[in-house]
Each structure stands twice: as structure tokens, then as C-alpha cells.
Amino acid sequence: MKRRDKEQCPSTEGEMKPNRQNLFSQQLRSPLCLVHLSFMVLAQVMQSLGSPLGVIQQTFAIQPADRTAIKGDKIVLPCRVLHKKGTLQWTRDGFGLGSERSLAGFPRYTMVGSDEEGDFSLQITNVSLEDDAVFQCQVGASDGVKGIRSRSAVFTVYVPPEPPRILQRDFLETTSGMAVELTCESNGGKPAAELAWLDGEGNVVTENIEFNTKLLGDNKRANAALKWTFKPRREHDGKSFSCRSENPALKQPRVAIIKLAVKYPPEVTLTANRKKITEFDDVQFTCDAVANPGDVKYKWYRNDELIKDDHVTTLTIRKVTRQLNGQTVSCEVSNKIGTTKSTYTLNIYYGPVFKSSLENIAADPDKEVRLVCAVDGNPPPKITWTFEKSSQIIGTDRILILPRVTPDKTGRYTCKASVPGFPELSSDSLVFIKGPPLIKSPAVQYGIEGQQVKVECSITSVPEPSRVVWIKQSQVVDIDNSEGYEIVTEPLLDGLRNVLIIHKAEENDFGDYNCSAWNSLGHDSMLISVKRQTCDDVGGGVPTILCSVTESLPMLIILAGVIGGIVLIVSVTIVIILCLRRKPTPKGNEFGTDNKAKQSDSASSGDSDLKVEIRTASSLSNNEHERSWEETSDTTRVHDPPDIYKYNMDYTEPRFPPKLVGDPE
């Protein structure tokens, strides 16, 4: 029975791993197995403690941790042990410092605390660089008690660097544009000093700097140097630059300062007294210069040509014109360091002006035409195109393109140019369509025999006629002989007016004349009848009266002769009577004679006055008639003015002129 129970009890650790239900079932089966199991668990616990049964192991309640301090500080590295049995000591970089609390040989080191509390913290006074090490708290082994070690605590000692020092000292005189190196040093810091350059405005410099460090012989401290390379400018003159040194051992950054004196060439500002310069304004330029040294000289240039006049800081140009627009005015200022020139470009506002007139265009039918509006202005003019047959704006560019010219596209095109603040300017271009000549003149024209007669032939022709011929009775009118003919040509926009002048027209000069014209595209002719002017050819009113007077001119001459004879007889009679009155008469007949003489004088005087009035009226009437005729002779000709802006392509069949003598077949 006992043998069977023993076999069922677990004897090894492996046998103790059945599940909890089976274990309790075994315990219930045998009390001996329960006792056996208890001893096995106790043995395992004692084995895990590594000590004999009943011995308590020593442990750390508080361990030292990493720590930093500034040279000269006092610090404490904590270490507290529970159930201390062995000997306790501190080590520095693995070297034991001793087990006594006073730590003989290390006067700045002391273990503070009490044994009862297990406090063996390490106190370090007047921390120095040699304290920069790794510290550890150790407890040795004792009977049945194992030795223990704390974690390693890194103790870092910060050492403040020396004050920063600028190698160039506290003042530097230099020249603008020349490279300068400023070097700042700060030595003996742990860690190495952090250096920075600050410009005259207090901003940290980040460009063109070089930082270097050098470890000292103790392999702990280091020297630091920061070099800044730059080119001083005018704004650096009189500024103070700072070198700033920082380190964890410093409560406040340390600073070194250097002041700069910068010599620089003149800095020139050239201004005009007007922001907006308009044509014909007077403009004054002012040249302001800042330089070190301040002894400067001025020179003025126009378009880089030296102005010889002795100007100092101002220059005046009177009545500027558009020709000066875009030209330059320069002020040059120099001192011992250098020379600086500032340039002002003239921007003169002026109204629009056409650089060239718009041309009239003779276009081929259905071809493209380009109209160019060459206009200048400042600011650039705004351009609009209009057409006489439209109320709309047809273009706003400098070039107007008519892709296909047809009769309805011919006429006047106007380019308008405007600049704000100035009058608008416009110019016209006439567009014609090329075609054969077309003669448009009165078919019947009048003249006065014995006077100059003009026969007009108006020709619409694009291109201009290359030949115009007058023919009378199948003969070309010759203007090179002495027959009294002259031809005057007057150009028209769309052709010309050809006038045949007949000086002192005779009876055989009246009749039919043929006007013929040719150009490269064809020809046309027209028969013009020249008639002697009569009263039937003149309308009513004053011209009719004058015409009647003119036709009665021979009768008026005879009447004037008769009246003149009568006036002469009356005048002789009056003279005779006056002579007779001077002769003496008898007294008895004096009264009667006087009465008769008075009656005779009265009658003669009345007749004479009447005759003089008749003669004067007749003379005046005759003169007025002659002047009226002269004035009427030109006005009685009626001209049909041609349409100079349009050209009608729908012309009738050409009327061929009579064949000229000498023309080839």
C-alpha cells in the first residue's frame, strides 16, 4: 500500500507540472504526498535566494544618477542601502575612494548620512575638473550575503571659458568693398564656448562664418574661435559689431565689441523736381551724395557727354521737348576712394503726332489692303479707326487690315490718336478701287465770243490717267501753236480735272469737243458741246436784265452819242446867252430885257439840268450793265462736281474716241 502511494507522488520538478486539478486529486489521495510537495517548494525558494534558509540579502534603496555641476559647486551623489552587511565604498572611474566616511586622501569628498538609515551619499565640495568622472556605490559580500553594485553615475563638470577676445581689438578702419576678416576667440571652456557674431543691428550673422575648436591637454577643455569674412559697406560705417560667447557654466553670455570706421566712395541719389515731366516744362535735377571722406567733386553729363557748364549739385534744362524723351542725364561724384555715377532717364509726356501722313490707297478689286497709322506719343497713344460708312469703331491697332476690298469698302478711313491730357489727333486715308477712267462733266458748256472760254473734263481714274486728249472735228487740239489754246491740269484725289482754255474765242471755236482719257486699265471718252452764251441760256432775274442790256449794246452806243450832241448844243447856247447879257441896253427896255433874260436863263438852266441828269443816268446804267455781264459770264457756267471719295465700278460700255491721225491701226 505504501509503495503504491509513493509511486504516485511527484519526486522531481518535471513531475510537478501536471495541471492543478490532478495535483489536488493526488493530495487528497495521500497526505504523505502533500508533505513531500511542501518540502520541494521550500527547497526551490531557498535555492532561488542563494542563501541559507533565513538569511536576508542587502539591496539599494536609492542609487546615484547622472549629474552635472559647474566648477566650484558642492553636490551630493545619493546612495542608500537596506540590510547592509558588507563593506561600502565609492569608486571614481573604477578606483576605490575608501570605506571610511571621512575618505582620507580626498579632502573634498565625504560620505554623509547615518548608518542606521543606511545612507552613504557622497558629498563633493568645490567641484573641480578632476571630478568629471564616473562614480559608483559598492557594497561587499558577507556571510551568506552577496555583494552589490549601484548603477554607474556620470558626473559632468562644466568649466566656464575665458571672456571672448577679438583679435582685431576694439576698433578697425577699413574701406568699403574690401574683404575683412574678424576673428573672435574664447578659450578653456568645457564644453567649448558657443560663439556668434552680431551685426550692427543686433542680428546674428549666419553667412560666411567659420567655427573651430581645439581640445586642450587635459582632453576635457577646449578653445573656440569664430571667423567672419565680409565686405564692409557704407551702412557699416560707425557701427559696432559684437562677438557673443555662451557656455553651460555661464549664467549670462559674455560679449566683446569692435567698432568699424568705413571709408566709401560717394553714394549718389539723382532726383528731378517733377514726378511727371510734360513737354515744354523746365526741369531741375538735384544730385545728393553721401561719402567718406566728404570732400567730393561733381560732374554732369547728358547722354554720356560732359556738360562744360560749371554746375555743382543742380542742373536745369529749360523747355524740354519730345526730342529729349528717352535721353539720359547723369551726375558723377568722386572722392579719394572712388567715383559713382547716377543716371536719370527722361520720360517726357507729350501729345500724339503723326510720324508720317496716311496715304491714299489704290487697291485692286478683292485684294487685301493695310492702312498704317504711324503715330507717336508718350504715353503711347490710344488708336481708334472709323469708317465714314459705319458708326462703329472698326479697329484699335496701329495697322488696320481690310482683307477684301469691294466697292462698299471704299471711302474715307480715319485714324484717331489720343493721349490723356492732350488734344485728340486724327488723319484720313482714302481707299479707292482701281479701274478704267470715267469722265463726268457737263455735256453742254457755254462761252462768250471774244472772251476766254474754259471747257472742263473731269476724269475719275485710279490709277491716274496716263494720257488725256482733246479732239475737235477729228483733229487733235494742238496747244503748241499760236491758235490760242491752252490745257490746264488740276489733280484730284481720285483722278484729275483737265481744262481746255480757248483765248479770245471766235465763232469757229464753238462746237463739239471730244475729251478722251487712258490709264493702264482702260479708257473713256465724252463728247462736250461748247455753245455761244445767249439770253436764252440764262435764268430770269438780274442776269436776264443784264443779258438784255448786253444784247442792246449797239443801240446804247448810238443813244449815248445823240445825248452827247444835245448836251453840247445846250452848253453852247448857254455860253452865247451869257455873253449877250453883258452888252449895254437902253434904259427904257431895261426892265423888259431883264425879264426876258431871267426867263431865258431859267429855261436854259432847266434844260441843262435835265440833260445832265439824262446823260449821268445813261452813263451809270451803261457801266452797271457792263459790270453785270462780266460777273455773269463766269457764273453762267454750270459745273457738276465729281464724287471724289467713291468710285463706281458699274460703268457703261466705253465710248471709243475717234481715231487719231497718226495712231497705229
Tab-separated table of N, CA and C in Angstrom, residues 74-185:
chain	number	residue	atom	x	y	z
A	74	LYS	N	29.034	72.574	-4.918
A	74	LYS	CA	29.014	71.466	-3.960
A	74	LYS	C	27.825	70.598	-4.316
A	75	ILE	N	28.086	69.265	-4.432
A	75	ILE	CA	26.995	68.379	-4.851
A	75	ILE	C	27.014	67.133	-3.970
A	76	VAL	N	25.941	66.355	-4.026
A	76	VAL	CA	25.808	65.090	-3.296
A	76	VAL	C	25.308	64.043	-4.260
A	77	LEU	N	26.023	62.879	-4.290
A	77	LEU	CA	25.587	61.728	-5.079
A	77	LEU	C	24.933	60.747	-4.105
A	78	PRO	N	23.637	60.479	-4.235
A	78	PRO	CA	22.939	59.669	-3.230
A	78	PRO	C	23.282	58.177	-3.330
A	79	CYS	N	23.287	57.502	-2.147
A	79	CYS	CA	23.402	56.043	-2.096
A	79	CYS	C	22.837	55.579	-0.732
A	80	ARG	N	21.768	54.776	-0.748
A	80	ARG	CA	21.145	54.271	0.490
A	80	ARG	C	20.943	52.766	0.303
A	81	VAL	N	21.345	51.977	1.359
A	81	VAL	CA	21.330	50.509	1.286
A	81	VAL	C	20.428	49.957	2.385
A	82	LEU	N	19.645	48.924	2.048
A	82	LEU	CA	18.803	48.207	3.009
A	82	LEU	C	19.508	46.905	3.399
A	83	HIS	N	19.467	46.629	4.704
A	83	HIS	CA	20.039	45.376	5.226
A	83	HIS	C	21.503	45.263	4.876
A	84	LYS	N	22.234	46.387	5.030
A	84	LYS	CA	23.648	46.401	4.705
A	84	LYS	C	24.399	45.425	5.623
A	85	LYS	N	25.188	44.555	5.000
A	85	LYS	CA	26.002	43.599	5.743
A	85	LYS	C	27.490	43.757	5.424
A	86	GLY	N	27.798	44.023	4.160
A	86	GLY	CA	29.178	44.115	3.739
A	86	GLY	C	29.721	45.531	3.866
A	87	THR	N	30.989	45.682	3.436
A	87	THR	CA	31.663	46.968	3.487
A	87	THR	C	31.261	47.813	2.278
A	88	LEU	N	30.985	49.122	2.499
A	88	LEU	CA	30.531	50.022	1.424
A	88	LEU	C	31.659	50.996	1.087
A	89	GLN	N	31.824	51.226	-0.204
A	89	GLN	CA	32.778	52.222	-0.679
A	89	GLN	C	32.276	52.841	-1.986
A	90	TRP	N	32.835	54.051	-2.301
A	90	TRP	CA	32.571	54.725	-3.592
A	90	TRP	C	33.801	54.553	-4.485
A	91	THR	N	33.550	54.434	-5.775
A	91	THR	CA	34.638	54.369	-6.746
A	91	THR	C	34.494	55.525	-7.732
A	92	ARG	N	35.646	56.042	-8.196
A	92	ARG	CA	35.677	57.086	-9.230
A	92	ARG	C	36.483	56.550	-10.406
A	93	ASP	N	35.778	56.435	-11.545
A	93	ASP	CA	36.383	55.825	-12.740
A	93	ASP	C	37.022	54.484	-12.378
A	94	GLY	N	36.307	53.694	-11.466
A	94	GLY	CA	36.756	52.356	-11.091
A	94	GLY	C	37.780	52.314	-9.987
A	95	PHE	N	38.200	53.440	-9.470
A	95	PHE	CA	39.204	53.499	-8.402
A	95	PHE	C	38.491	53.742	-7.086
A	96	GLY	N	38.742	52.840	-6.089
A	96	GLY	CA	38.076	52.958	-4.812
A	96	GLY	C	38.567	54.147	-4.023
A	97	LEU	N	37.603	54.827	-3.379
A	97	LEU	CA	37.921	56.033	-2.628
A	97	LEU	C	38.099	55.749	-1.129
A	98	GLY	N	37.684	54.530	-0.646
A	98	GLY	CA	37.815	54.194	0.764
A	98	GLY	C	36.475	53.876	1.385
A	99	SER	N	36.564	53.186	2.546
A	99	SER	CA	35.316	52.769	3.192
A	99	SER	C	34.946	53.639	4.383
A	100	GLU	N	35.856	54.498	4.813
A	100	GLU	CA	35.549	55.393	5.915
A	100	GLU	C	34.743	56.585	5.398
A	101	ARG	N	33.904	57.073	6.289
A	101	ARG	CA	33.064	58.201	5.867
A	101	ARG	C	33.908	59.450	5.585
A	102	SER	N	35.038	59.608	6.236
A	102	SER	CA	35.862	60.799	6.018
A	102	SER	C	36.665	60.732	4.720
A	103	LEU	N	36.826	59.512	4.167
A	103	LEU	CA	37.534	59.327	2.895
A	103	LEU	C	38.870	60.065	2.918
A	104	ALA	N	39.773	59.543	3.773
A	104	ALA	CA	41.095	60.138	3.888
A	104	ALA	C	41.810	60.107	2.552
A	105	GLY	N	42.503	61.157	2.254
A	105	GLY	CA	43.193	61.294	0.972
A	105	GLY	C	42.379	62.064	-0.049
A	106	PHE	N	41.132	62.269	0.269
A	106	PHE	CA	40.264	63.032	-0.640
A	106	PHE	C	39.523	64.077	0.198
A	107	PRO	N	40.216	65.143	0.493
A	107	PRO	CA	39.655	66.105	1.457
A	107	PRO	C	38.342	66.740	1.014
A	108	ARG	N	38.054	66.762	-0.296
A	108	ARG	CA	36.794	67.395	-0.762
A	108	ARG	C	35.645	66.398	-0.800
A	109	TYR	N	35.977	65.088	-0.503
A	109	TYR	CA	34.959	64.040	-0.564
A	109	TYR	C	34.580	63.623	0.854
A	110	THR	N	33.293	63.397	1.079
A	110	THR	CA	32.805	62.904	2.366
A	110	THR	C	31.547	62.089	2.121
A	111	MET	N	31.441	60.888	2.914
A	111	MET	CA	30.192	60.138	2.857
A	111	MET	C	29.298	60.653	3.977
A	112	VAL	N	28.208	61.226	3.588
A	112	VAL	CA	27.297	61.835	4.551
A	112	VAL	C	26.122	60.901	4.798
A	113	GLY	N	25.417	61.095	5.896
A	113	GLY	CA	24.275	60.264	6.249
A	113	GLY	C	24.553	59.516	7.541
A	114	SER	N	23.708	58.505	7.839
A	114	SER	CA	23.848	57.716	9.071
A	114	SER	C	23.783	56.232	8.744
A	115	ASP	N	24.502	55.442	9.584
A	115	ASP	CA	24.493	54.004	9.354
A	115	ASP	C	23.116	53.417	9.609
A	116	GLU	N	22.428	53.959	10.639
A	116	GLU	CA	21.108	53.428	10.959
A	116	GLU	C	20.154	53.508	9.772
A	117	GLU	N	20.252	54.604	9.011
A	117	GLU	CA	19.353	54.790	7.848
A	117	GLU	C	19.934	54.156	6.589
A	118	GLY	N	21.171	53.679	6.695
A	118	GLY	CA	21.796	53.078	5.527
A	118	GLY	C	22.155	54.107	4.466
A	119	ASP	N	22.355	55.387	4.874
A	119	ASP	CA	22.631	56.468	3.924
A	119	ASP	C	24.137	56.693	3.874
A	120	PHE	N	24.698	56.453	2.711
A	120	PHE	CA	26.129	56.628	2.495
A	120	PHE	C	26.366	57.503	1.258
A	121	SER	N	25.623	58.605	1.145
A	121	SER	CA	25.735	59.502	-0.022
A	121	SER	C	27.099	60.181	-0.028
A	122	LEU	N	27.604	60.434	-1.283
A	122	LEU	CA	28.921	61.046	-1.466
A	122	LEU	C	28.751	62.543	-1.697
A	123	GLN	N	29.367	63.331	-0.802
A	123	GLN	CA	29.330	64.782	-0.938
A	123	GLN	C	30.682	65.270	-1.461
A	124	ILE	N	30.596	66.127	-2.552
A	124	ILE	CA	31.800	66.693	-3.158
A	124	ILE	C	31.696	68.207	-3.034
A	125	THR	N	32.661	68.805	-2.395
A	125	THR	CA	32.692	70.265	-2.272
A	125	THR	C	33.731	70.832	-3.230
A	126	ASN	N	33.476	72.112	-3.591
A	126	ASN	CA	34.398	72.815	-4.506
A	126	ASN	C	34.741	71.937	-5.704
A	127	VAL	N	33.689	71.590	-6.443
A	127	VAL	CA	33.838	70.692	-7.590
A	127	VAL	C	34.912	71.226	-8.517
A	128	SER	N	35.773	70.316	-8.944
A	128	SER	CA	36.839	70.672	-9.884
A	128	SER	C	36.772	69.761	-11.095
A	129	LEU	N	37.666	70.046	-12.047
A	129	LEU	CA	37.632	69.310	-13.305
A	129	LEU	C	37.950	67.838	-13.101
A	130	GLU	N	38.746	67.472	-12.023
A	130	GLU	CA	39.091	66.072	-11.810
A	130	GLU	C	37.883	65.264	-11.370
A	131	ASP	N	36.834	65.969	-10.926
A	131	ASP	CA	35.610	65.282	-10.516
A	131	ASP	C	34.771	64.867	-11.711
A	132	ASP	N	35.174	65.284	-12.870
A	132	ASP	CA	34.442	64.904	-14.083
A	132	ASP	C	34.764	63.440	-14.365
A	133	ALA	N	33.913	62.525	-13.815
A	133	ALA	CA	34.224	61.088	-13.890
A	133	ALA	C	32.938	60.288	-13.731
A	134	VAL	N	33.148	58.927	-13.655
A	134	VAL	CA	32.026	58.005	-13.451
A	134	VAL	C	32.129	57.481	-12.025
A	135	PHE	N	31.052	57.671	-11.250
A	135	PHE	CA	31.024	57.263	-9.843
A	135	PHE	C	30.084	56.079	-9.673
A	136	GLN	N	30.451	55.189	-8.684
A	136	GLN	CA	29.622	54.008	-8.388
A	136	GLN	C	29.690	53.722	-6.886
A	137	CYS	N	28.530	53.332	-6.313
A	137	CYS	CA	28.422	52.931	-4.902
A	137	CYS	C	28.436	51.387	-4.840
A	138	GLN	N	29.368	50.813	-4.063
A	138	GLN	CA	29.522	49.357	-3.998
A	138	GLN	C	29.425	48.884	-2.551
A	139	VAL	N	28.793	47.671	-2.357
A	139	VAL	CA	28.702	47.032	-1.025
A	139	VAL	C	29.270	45.618	-1.170
A	140	GLY	N	30.247	45.282	-0.331
A	140	GLY	CA	30.885	43.982	-0.440
A	140	GLY	C	30.030	42.846	0.119
A	141	ALA	N	30.444	41.591	-0.169
A	141	ALA	CA	29.712	40.396	0.273
A	141	ALA	C	30.009	40.121	1.751
A	142	SER	N	29.109	39.348	2.388
A	142	SER	CA	29.257	38.951	3.786
A	142	SER	C	28.786	37.515	3.928
A	143	ASP	N	28.737	36.976	5.128
A	143	ASP	CA	28.325	35.590	5.322
A	143	ASP	C	26.932	35.354	4.765
A	144	GLY	N	26.894	34.561	3.728
A	144	GLY	CA	25.593	34.237	3.125
A	144	GLY	C	24.942	35.372	2.376
A	145	VAL	N	25.639	36.524	2.313
A	145	VAL	CA	25.042	37.699	1.646
A	145	VAL	C	25.944	38.104	0.479
A	146	LYS	N	25.346	38.279	-0.619
A	146	LYS	CA	26.080	38.649	-1.818
A	146	LYS	C	26.454	40.140	-1.819
A	147	GLY	N	27.593	40.491	-2.524
A	147	GLY	CA	27.938	41.894	-2.727
A	147	GLY	C	27.079	42.537	-3.838
A	148	ILE	N	26.898	43.855	-3.744
A	148	ILE	CA	26.050	44.578	-4.737
A	148	ILE	C	26.780	45.835	-5.231
A	149	ARG	N	26.436	46.261	-6.466
A	149	ARG	CA	26.978	47.483	-7.086
A	149	ARG	C	25.811	48.334	-7.624
A	150	SER	N	25.936	49.643	-7.433
A	150	SER	CA	24.894	50.557	-7.989
A	150	SER	C	25.143	50.785	-9.484
A	151	ARG	N	24.209	51.426	-10.056
A	151	ARG	CA	24.419	51.833	-11.449
A	151	ARG	C	25.557	52.854	-11.517
A	152	SER	N	26.196	52.946	-12.655
A	152	SER	CA	27.275	53.919	-12.863
A	152	SER	C	26.673	55.293	-13.124
A	153	ALA	N	27.120	56.277	-12.345
A	153	ALA	CA	26.604	57.650	-12.479
A	153	ALA	C	27.685	58.523	-13.105
A	154	VAL	N	27.349	59.132	-14.235
A	154	VAL	CA	28.283	60.012	-14.938
A	154	VAL	C	28.148	61.409	-14.353
A	155	PHE	N	29.223	61.901	-13.803
A	155	PHE	CA	29.234	63.225	-13.205
A	155	PHE	C	30.011	64.149	-14.147
A	156	THR	N	29.284	65.134	-14.730
A	156	THR	CA	29.869	66.050	-15.709
A	156	THR	C	30.106	67.397	-15.053
A	157	VAL	N	31.332	67.889	-15.212
A	157	VAL	CA	31.709	69.168	-14.631
A	157	VAL	C	31.853	70.186	-15.764
A	158	TYR	N	31.118	71.305	-15.663
A	158	TYR	CA	31.209	72.380	-16.643
A	158	TYR	C	32.223	73.408	-16.156
A	159	VAL	N	33.066	73.841	-17.173
A	159	VAL	CA	34.070	74.845	-16.850
A	159	VAL	C	33.808	76.081	-17.695
A	160	PRO	N	33.604	77.256	-17.127
A	160	PRO	CA	33.348	78.456	-17.948
A	160	PRO	C	34.598	78.841	-18.747
A	161	PRO	N	34.395	79.284	-20.017
A	161	PRO	CA	35.532	79.686	-20.830
A	161	PRO	C	36.018	81.080	-20.432
A	162	GLU	N	37.170	81.423	-20.950
A	162	GLU	CA	37.680	82.764	-20.751
A	162	GLU	C	36.796	83.768	-21.497
A	163	PRO	N	36.802	85.026	-21.091
A	163	PRO	CA	35.999	86.031	-21.817
A	163	PRO	C	36.412	86.082	-23.295
A	164	PRO	N	35.448	86.329	-24.201
A	164	PRO	CA	35.776	86.381	-25.629
A	164	PRO	C	36.729	87.536	-25.924
A	165	ARG	N	37.551	87.300	-26.937
A	165	ARG	CA	38.545	88.297	-27.313
A	165	ARG	C	38.568	88.410	-28.838
A	166	ILE	N	38.481	89.656	-29.356
A	166	ILE	CA	38.532	89.896	-30.801
A	166	ILE	C	39.975	90.200	-31.162
A	167	LEU	N	40.507	89.427	-32.097
A	167	LEU	CA	41.912	89.569	-32.453
A	167	LEU	C	42.212	90.950	-33.028
A	168	GLN	N	41.234	91.568	-33.715
A	168	GLN	CA	41.449	92.894	-34.303
A	168	GLN	C	41.217	94.014	-33.278
A	169	ARG	N	41.063	93.645	-32.044
A	169	ARG	CA	40.862	94.568	-30.939
A	169	ARG	C	39.511	95.287	-31.049
A	170	ASP	N	39.415	96.495	-30.507
A	170	ASP	CA	38.094	97.130	-30.386
A	170	ASP	C	37.823	98.184	-31.448
A	171	PHE	N	38.733	98.410	-32.398
A	171	PHE	CA	38.489	99.412	-33.444
A	171	PHE	C	39.205	98.964	-34.719
A	172	LEU	N	38.479	99.157	-35.859
A	172	LEU	CA	39.057	98.782	-37.154
A	172	LEU	C	38.650	99.809	-38.194
A	173	GLU	N	39.628	100.346	-38.905
A	173	GLU	CA	39.366	101.271	-40.011
A	173	GLU	C	39.618	100.525	-41.314
A	174	THR	N	38.647	100.584	-42.209
A	174	THR	CA	38.746	99.839	-43.456
A	174	THR	C	38.071	100.614	-44.570
A	175	THR	N	38.046	100.011	-45.760
A	175	THR	CA	37.467	100.648	-46.945
A	175	THR	C	36.338	99.791	-47.488
A	176	SER	N	35.306	100.443	-47.897
A	176	SER	CA	34.142	99.740	-48.441
A	176	SER	C	34.552	98.882	-49.635
A	177	GLY	N	34.005	97.668	-49.631
A	177	GLY	CA	34.251	96.768	-50.752
A	177	GLY	C	35.462	95.884	-50.586
A	178	MET	N	36.311	96.165	-49.626
A	178	MET	CA	37.488	95.333	-49.379
A	178	MET	C	37.140	94.249	-48.358
A	179	ALA	N	37.595	92.997	-48.620
A	179	ALA	CA	37.270	91.879	-47.737
A	179	ALA	C	37.951	92.061	-46.381
A	180	VAL	N	37.197	91.807	-45.317
A	180	VAL	CA	37.690	91.947	-43.946
A	180	VAL	C	37.394	90.648	-43.198
A	181	GLU	N	38.359	90.210	-42.371
A	181	GLU	CA	38.165	89.043	-41.520
A	181	GLU	C	38.186	89.485	-40.062
A	182	LEU	N	37.116	89.177	-39.359
A	182	LEU	CA	37.041	89.428	-37.921
A	182	LEU	C	37.041	88.076	-37.212
A	183	THR	N	37.995	87.887	-36.247
A	183	THR	CA	38.121	86.611	-35.539
A	183	THR	C	37.926	86.838	-34.046
A	184	CYS	N	37.074	85.983	-33.480
A	184	CYS	CA	36.767	86.046	-32.045
A	184	CYS	C	37.167	84.712	-31.408
A	185	GLU	N	37.850	84.767	-30.245
A	185	GLU	CA	38.284	83.566	-29.541
A	185	GLU	C	37.746	83.564	-28.117
